C-alpha positions as semicolon CSV with decimal commas, in nm:
position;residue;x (nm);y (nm);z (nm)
1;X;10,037;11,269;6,078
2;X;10,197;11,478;5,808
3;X;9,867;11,527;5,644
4;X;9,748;11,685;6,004
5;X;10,091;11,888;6,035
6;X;10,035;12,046;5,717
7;X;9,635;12,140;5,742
8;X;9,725;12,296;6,110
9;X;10,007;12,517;5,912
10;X;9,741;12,651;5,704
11;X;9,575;12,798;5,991
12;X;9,508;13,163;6,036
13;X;9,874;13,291;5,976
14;X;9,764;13,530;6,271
15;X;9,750;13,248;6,530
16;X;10,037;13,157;6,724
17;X;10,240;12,836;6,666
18;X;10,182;12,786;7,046
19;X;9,816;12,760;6,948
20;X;9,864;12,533;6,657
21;X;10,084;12,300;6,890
22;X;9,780;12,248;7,148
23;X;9,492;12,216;6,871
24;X;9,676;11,965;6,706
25;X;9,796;11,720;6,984
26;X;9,391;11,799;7,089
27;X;9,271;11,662;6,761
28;X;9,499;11,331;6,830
29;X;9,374;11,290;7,218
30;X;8,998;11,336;7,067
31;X;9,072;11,111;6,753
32;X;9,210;10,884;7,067
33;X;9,546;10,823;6,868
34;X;9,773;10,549;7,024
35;X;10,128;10,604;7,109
36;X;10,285;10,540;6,817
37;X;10,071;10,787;6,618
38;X;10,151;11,037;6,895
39;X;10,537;11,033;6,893
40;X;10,545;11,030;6,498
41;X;10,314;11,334;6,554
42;X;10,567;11,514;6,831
43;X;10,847;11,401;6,535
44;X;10,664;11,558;6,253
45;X;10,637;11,878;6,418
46;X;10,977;11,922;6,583
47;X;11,187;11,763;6,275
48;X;11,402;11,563;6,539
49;X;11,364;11,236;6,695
50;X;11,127;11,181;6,938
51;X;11,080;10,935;7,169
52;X;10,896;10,785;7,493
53;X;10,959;10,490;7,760
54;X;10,698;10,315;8,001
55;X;10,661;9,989;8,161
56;X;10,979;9,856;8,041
57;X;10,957;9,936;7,674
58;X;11,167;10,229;7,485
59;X;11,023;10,362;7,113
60;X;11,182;10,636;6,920
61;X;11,122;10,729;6,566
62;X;11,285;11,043;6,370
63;X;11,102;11,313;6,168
64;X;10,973;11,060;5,913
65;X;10,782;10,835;6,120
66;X;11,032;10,578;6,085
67;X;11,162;10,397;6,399
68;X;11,513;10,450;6,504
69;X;11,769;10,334;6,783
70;X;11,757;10,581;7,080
71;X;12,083;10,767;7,109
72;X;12,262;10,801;7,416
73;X;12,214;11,213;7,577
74;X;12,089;11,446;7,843
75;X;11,758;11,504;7,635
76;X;11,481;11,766;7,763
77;X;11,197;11,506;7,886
78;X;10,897;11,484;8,049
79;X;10,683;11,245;8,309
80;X;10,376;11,090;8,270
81;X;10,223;10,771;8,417
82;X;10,358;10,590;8,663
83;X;10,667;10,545;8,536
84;X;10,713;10,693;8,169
85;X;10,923;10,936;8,037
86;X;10,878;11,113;7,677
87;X;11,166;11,316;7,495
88;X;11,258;11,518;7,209
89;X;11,662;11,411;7,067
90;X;11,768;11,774;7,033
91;X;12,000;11,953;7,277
92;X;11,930;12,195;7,467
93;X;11,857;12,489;7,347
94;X;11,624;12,352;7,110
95;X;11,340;12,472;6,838
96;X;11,124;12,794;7,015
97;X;10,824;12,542;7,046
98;X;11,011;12,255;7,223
99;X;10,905;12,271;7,537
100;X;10,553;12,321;7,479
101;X;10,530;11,998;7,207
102;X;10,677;11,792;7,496
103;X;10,450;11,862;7,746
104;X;10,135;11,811;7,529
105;X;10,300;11,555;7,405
106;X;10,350;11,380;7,772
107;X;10,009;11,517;7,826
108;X;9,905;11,316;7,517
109;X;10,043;10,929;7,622
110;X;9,930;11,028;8,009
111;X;9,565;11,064;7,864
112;X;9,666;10,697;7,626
113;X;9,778;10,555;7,938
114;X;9,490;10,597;8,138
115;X;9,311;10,477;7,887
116;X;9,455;10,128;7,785
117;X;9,681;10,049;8,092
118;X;9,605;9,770;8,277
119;X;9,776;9,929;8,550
120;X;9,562;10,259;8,497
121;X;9,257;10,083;8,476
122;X;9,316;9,886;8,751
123;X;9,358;10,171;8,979
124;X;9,109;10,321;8,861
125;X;8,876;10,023;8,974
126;X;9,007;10,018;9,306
127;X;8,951;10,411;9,358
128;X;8,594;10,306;9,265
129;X;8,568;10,000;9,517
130;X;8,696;10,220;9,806
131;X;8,473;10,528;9,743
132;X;8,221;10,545;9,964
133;X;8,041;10,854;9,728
134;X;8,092;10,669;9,426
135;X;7,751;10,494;9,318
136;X;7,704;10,132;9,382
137;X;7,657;10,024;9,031
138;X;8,022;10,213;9,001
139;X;8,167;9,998;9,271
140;X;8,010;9,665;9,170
141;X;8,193;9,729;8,793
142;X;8,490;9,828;9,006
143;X;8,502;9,496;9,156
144;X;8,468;9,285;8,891
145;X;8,752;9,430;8,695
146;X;8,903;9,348;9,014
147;X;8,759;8,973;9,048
148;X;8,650;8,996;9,333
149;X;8,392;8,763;9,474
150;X;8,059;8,897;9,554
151;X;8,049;8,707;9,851
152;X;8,382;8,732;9,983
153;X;8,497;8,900;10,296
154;X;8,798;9,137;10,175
155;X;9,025;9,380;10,403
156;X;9,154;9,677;10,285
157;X;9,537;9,764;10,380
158;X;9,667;10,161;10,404
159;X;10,008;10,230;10,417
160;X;10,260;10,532;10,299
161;X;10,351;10,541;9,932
162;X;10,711;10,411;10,013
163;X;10,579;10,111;10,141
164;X;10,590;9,836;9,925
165;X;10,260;9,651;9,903
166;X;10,215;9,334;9,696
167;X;9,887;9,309;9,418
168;X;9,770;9,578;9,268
169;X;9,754;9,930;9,493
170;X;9,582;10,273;9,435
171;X;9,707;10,583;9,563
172;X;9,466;10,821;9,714
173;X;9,532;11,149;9,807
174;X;9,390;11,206;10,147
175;X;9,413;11,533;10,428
176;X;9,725;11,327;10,582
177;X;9,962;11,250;10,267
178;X;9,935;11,010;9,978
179;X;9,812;10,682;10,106
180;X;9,843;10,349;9,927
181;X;9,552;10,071;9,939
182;X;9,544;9,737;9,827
183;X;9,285;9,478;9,907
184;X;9,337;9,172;10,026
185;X;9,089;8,813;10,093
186;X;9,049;8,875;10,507
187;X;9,180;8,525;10,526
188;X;9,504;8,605;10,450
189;X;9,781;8,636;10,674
190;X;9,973;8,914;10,786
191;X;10,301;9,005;10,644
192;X;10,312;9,386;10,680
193;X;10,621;9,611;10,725
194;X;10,651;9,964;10,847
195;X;10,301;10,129;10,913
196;X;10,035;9,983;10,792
197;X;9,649;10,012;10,887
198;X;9,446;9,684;10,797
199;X;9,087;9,793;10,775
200;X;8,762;9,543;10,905
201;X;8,649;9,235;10,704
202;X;8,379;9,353;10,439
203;X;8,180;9,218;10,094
204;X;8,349;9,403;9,807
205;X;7,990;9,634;9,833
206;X;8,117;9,763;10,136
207;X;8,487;9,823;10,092
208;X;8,453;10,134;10,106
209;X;8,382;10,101;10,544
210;X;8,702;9,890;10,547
211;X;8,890;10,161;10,366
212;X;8,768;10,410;10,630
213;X;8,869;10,231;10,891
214;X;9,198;10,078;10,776
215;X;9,306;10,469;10,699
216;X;9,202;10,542;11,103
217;X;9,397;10,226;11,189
218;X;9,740;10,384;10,968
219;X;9,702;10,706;11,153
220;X;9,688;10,496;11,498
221;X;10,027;10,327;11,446
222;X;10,290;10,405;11,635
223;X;10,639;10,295;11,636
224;X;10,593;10,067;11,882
225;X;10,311;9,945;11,714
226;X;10,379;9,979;11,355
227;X;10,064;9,772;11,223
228;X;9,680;9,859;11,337
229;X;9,417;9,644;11,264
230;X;9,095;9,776;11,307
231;X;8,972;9,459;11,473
232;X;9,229;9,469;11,773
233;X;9,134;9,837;11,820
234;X;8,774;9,772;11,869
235;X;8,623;10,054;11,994
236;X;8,894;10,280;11,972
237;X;8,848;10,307;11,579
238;X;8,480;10,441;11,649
239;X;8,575;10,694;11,859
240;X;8,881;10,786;11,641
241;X;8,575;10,826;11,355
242;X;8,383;11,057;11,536
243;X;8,740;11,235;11,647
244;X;8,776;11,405;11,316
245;X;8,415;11,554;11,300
246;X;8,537;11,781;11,641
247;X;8,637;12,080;11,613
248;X;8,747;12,125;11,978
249;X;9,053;11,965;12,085
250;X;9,010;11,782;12,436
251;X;9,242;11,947;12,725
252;X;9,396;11,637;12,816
253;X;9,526;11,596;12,446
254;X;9,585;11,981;12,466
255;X;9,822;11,888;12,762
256;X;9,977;11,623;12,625
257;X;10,085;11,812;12,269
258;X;10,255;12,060;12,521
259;X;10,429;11,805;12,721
260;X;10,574;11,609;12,383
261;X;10,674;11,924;12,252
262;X;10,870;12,024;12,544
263;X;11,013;11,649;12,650
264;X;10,988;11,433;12,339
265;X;11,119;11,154;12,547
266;X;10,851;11,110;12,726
267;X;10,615;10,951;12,458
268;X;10,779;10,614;12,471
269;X;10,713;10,629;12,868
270;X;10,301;10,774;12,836
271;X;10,283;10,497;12,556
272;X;10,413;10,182;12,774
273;X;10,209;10,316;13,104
274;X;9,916;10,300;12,925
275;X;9,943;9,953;12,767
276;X;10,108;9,792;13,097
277;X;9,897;9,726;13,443
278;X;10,198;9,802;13,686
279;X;10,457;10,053;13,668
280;X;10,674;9,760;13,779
281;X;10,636;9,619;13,436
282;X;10,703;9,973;13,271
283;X;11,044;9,944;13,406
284;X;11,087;9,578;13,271
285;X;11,023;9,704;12,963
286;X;11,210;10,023;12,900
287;X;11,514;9,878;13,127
288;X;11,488;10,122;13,416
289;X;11,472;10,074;13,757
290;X;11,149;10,085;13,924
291;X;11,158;10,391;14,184
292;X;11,280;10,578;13,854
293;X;10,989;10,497;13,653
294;X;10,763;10,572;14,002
295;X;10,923;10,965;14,021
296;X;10,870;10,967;13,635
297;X;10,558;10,883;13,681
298;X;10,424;11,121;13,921
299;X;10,601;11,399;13,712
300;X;10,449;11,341;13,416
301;X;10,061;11,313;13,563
302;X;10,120;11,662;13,759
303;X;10,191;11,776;13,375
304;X;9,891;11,624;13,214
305;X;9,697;11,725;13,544
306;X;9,526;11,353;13,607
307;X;9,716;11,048;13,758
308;X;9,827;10,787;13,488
309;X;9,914;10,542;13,755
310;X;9,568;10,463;13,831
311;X;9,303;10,248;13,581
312;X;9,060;10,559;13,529
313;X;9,400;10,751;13,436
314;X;9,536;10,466;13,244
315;X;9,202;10,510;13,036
316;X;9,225;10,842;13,026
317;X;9,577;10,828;12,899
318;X;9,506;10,584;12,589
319;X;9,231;10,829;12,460
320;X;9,442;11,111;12,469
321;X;9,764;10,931;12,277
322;X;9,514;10,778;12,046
323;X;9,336;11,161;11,963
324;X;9,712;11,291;11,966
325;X;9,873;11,025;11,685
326;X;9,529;11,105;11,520
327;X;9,584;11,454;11,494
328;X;9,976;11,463;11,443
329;X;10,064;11,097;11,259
330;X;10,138;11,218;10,885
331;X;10,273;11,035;10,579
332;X;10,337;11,320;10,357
């Protein structure tokens, strides 16, 4: 490391330090130095202690190389990972090139990481498995590192990034907020809290279809209904597919978006009307009486302009909610 520090000082005395900083910790990311070899690096450059945490384990070593106890402080750090933090033991305002070493620096162990993490690589994987444009040869490796069973039917679960998930998850970045997914045998049973779309039964091959449709299933939830499984919704996760590929809304959603944004309280009503066969049981369920939920009724199909209380309308109704949470639900 010292040996690197000095040969980058004997650069052009023209370039800037700033420059010198990035070639070197680019010579250690292509020379695929581990951690250790990276802090001692960050050390030998800043002439303070320098140090980095992740996955439950805390390293610091001062301007020799040598390892040292961490000392207690407000330190300038930096992310990178999942969870790790890297930092430079010198108070604010530190050395001109401070700031820069620590983010190549965290730039540095994100890149180790990725690399050597089983958690990394295990992401990683799963991205594969679920990417229906990644190459099959791609997803195959991606489920072996996985273990999963070439012949095993395997669901795929979505849910929002603060939802906590057992097994190992990926995050994917989708048009609706950062999703989690984790894949589970089909045979297991349900435990989900919150909102959480379980995607159709498929051979690790075709995982990819079950993460399609378990991300349709998420943005179908409702709080009423707070877990979707694309089974249950049969055809309505077909038609949500095809949804996203208009570019037209349809006037009855159009309708509805207006009459949610003006009465917000009457989602919970549209949602049990379409899911019950009688307004009778409407009122059972929202604890109303049952001429109320009749006037309520009538008011809201003269706003939509079709009559909910019948079966066509009924029909007509669960579309439109189901295009609506399609085009509103977000997890952002």
């Amino acid at each position: 490391m010292q040996g690197l520090v000095w040969r980058l000082k004997a650069l052009d005395p023209v370039a800037s330090e700033s420059l010198k900083v990035i070639a070197y910790f680019d010579t250690l990311i292509n020379s695929r130095a581990n951690a250790d070899m990276l802090i001692r690096g960050a050390a030998a450059l800043c002439g303070c202690p320098v140090g980095y945490s992740l996955e439950g384990r805390s390293i610091c070593v001062d301007a020799s190389g040598q390892r040292i106890t961490s000392e207690q402080g407000q330190w300038p750090s930096q992310p990178f990972g999942i969870d790790g933090k890297a930092w430079i033991q010198r108070a604010r305002p530190g050395f001109v090139n401070d700031e820069l070493i620590l983010e190549r620096l965290a730039l540095a162990l994100g890149v180790f990481w990725d690399r050597t993490s089983p958690v990394a690589i295990t992401r990683r994987a799963m991205e594969a498995v679920i990417d229906g444009d990644m190459p099959e040869e791609k997803r195959s490796e991606g489920a072996r590192l996985l273990h999963l069973e070439r012949d095993r039917m395997y669901r795929v679960h979505a849910t929002p990034v603060t939802t906590s998930m057992p097994g190992p998850t990926a995050l994917v970045q989708t048009p609706f907020g950062p999703i989690k997914a984790g894949i589970r045998p089909s045979t297991e049973a349900l435990e989900e809290v919150g909102p959480t779309g379980v995607g159709l039964a498929r051979a690790p091959r075709e995982l990819y279809y079950s993460w399609e449709t378990a991300l349709l299933a998420l943005r179908l939830t409702t709080p009423r209904h707070s877990v979707q499984t694309a089974d249950e919704l049969g055809s309505l996760i077909v038609l949500a597919g095809r949804a996203d590929d208009s570019g037209q809304e349809p006037t009855d959603v159009t309708n509805l978006r207006q009459l949610v944004e003006g009465q917000p309280k009457a989602l919970p009503m549209l949602e049990a009307i379409a899911e019950s066969s009688s307004l009778r049981s409407v009122a059972g369920q929202l604890h109303l009486h049952h001429s109320s939920v009749q006037s309520r009724a009538a008011e809201l199909s003269i706003a939509l302009a079709f009559d909910i209380r019948t079966p066509v309308g009924r029909v007509r109704l669960t579309l439109a909610l189901a295009l609506f949470r399609l085009a509103t639900n977000r997890f952002d």
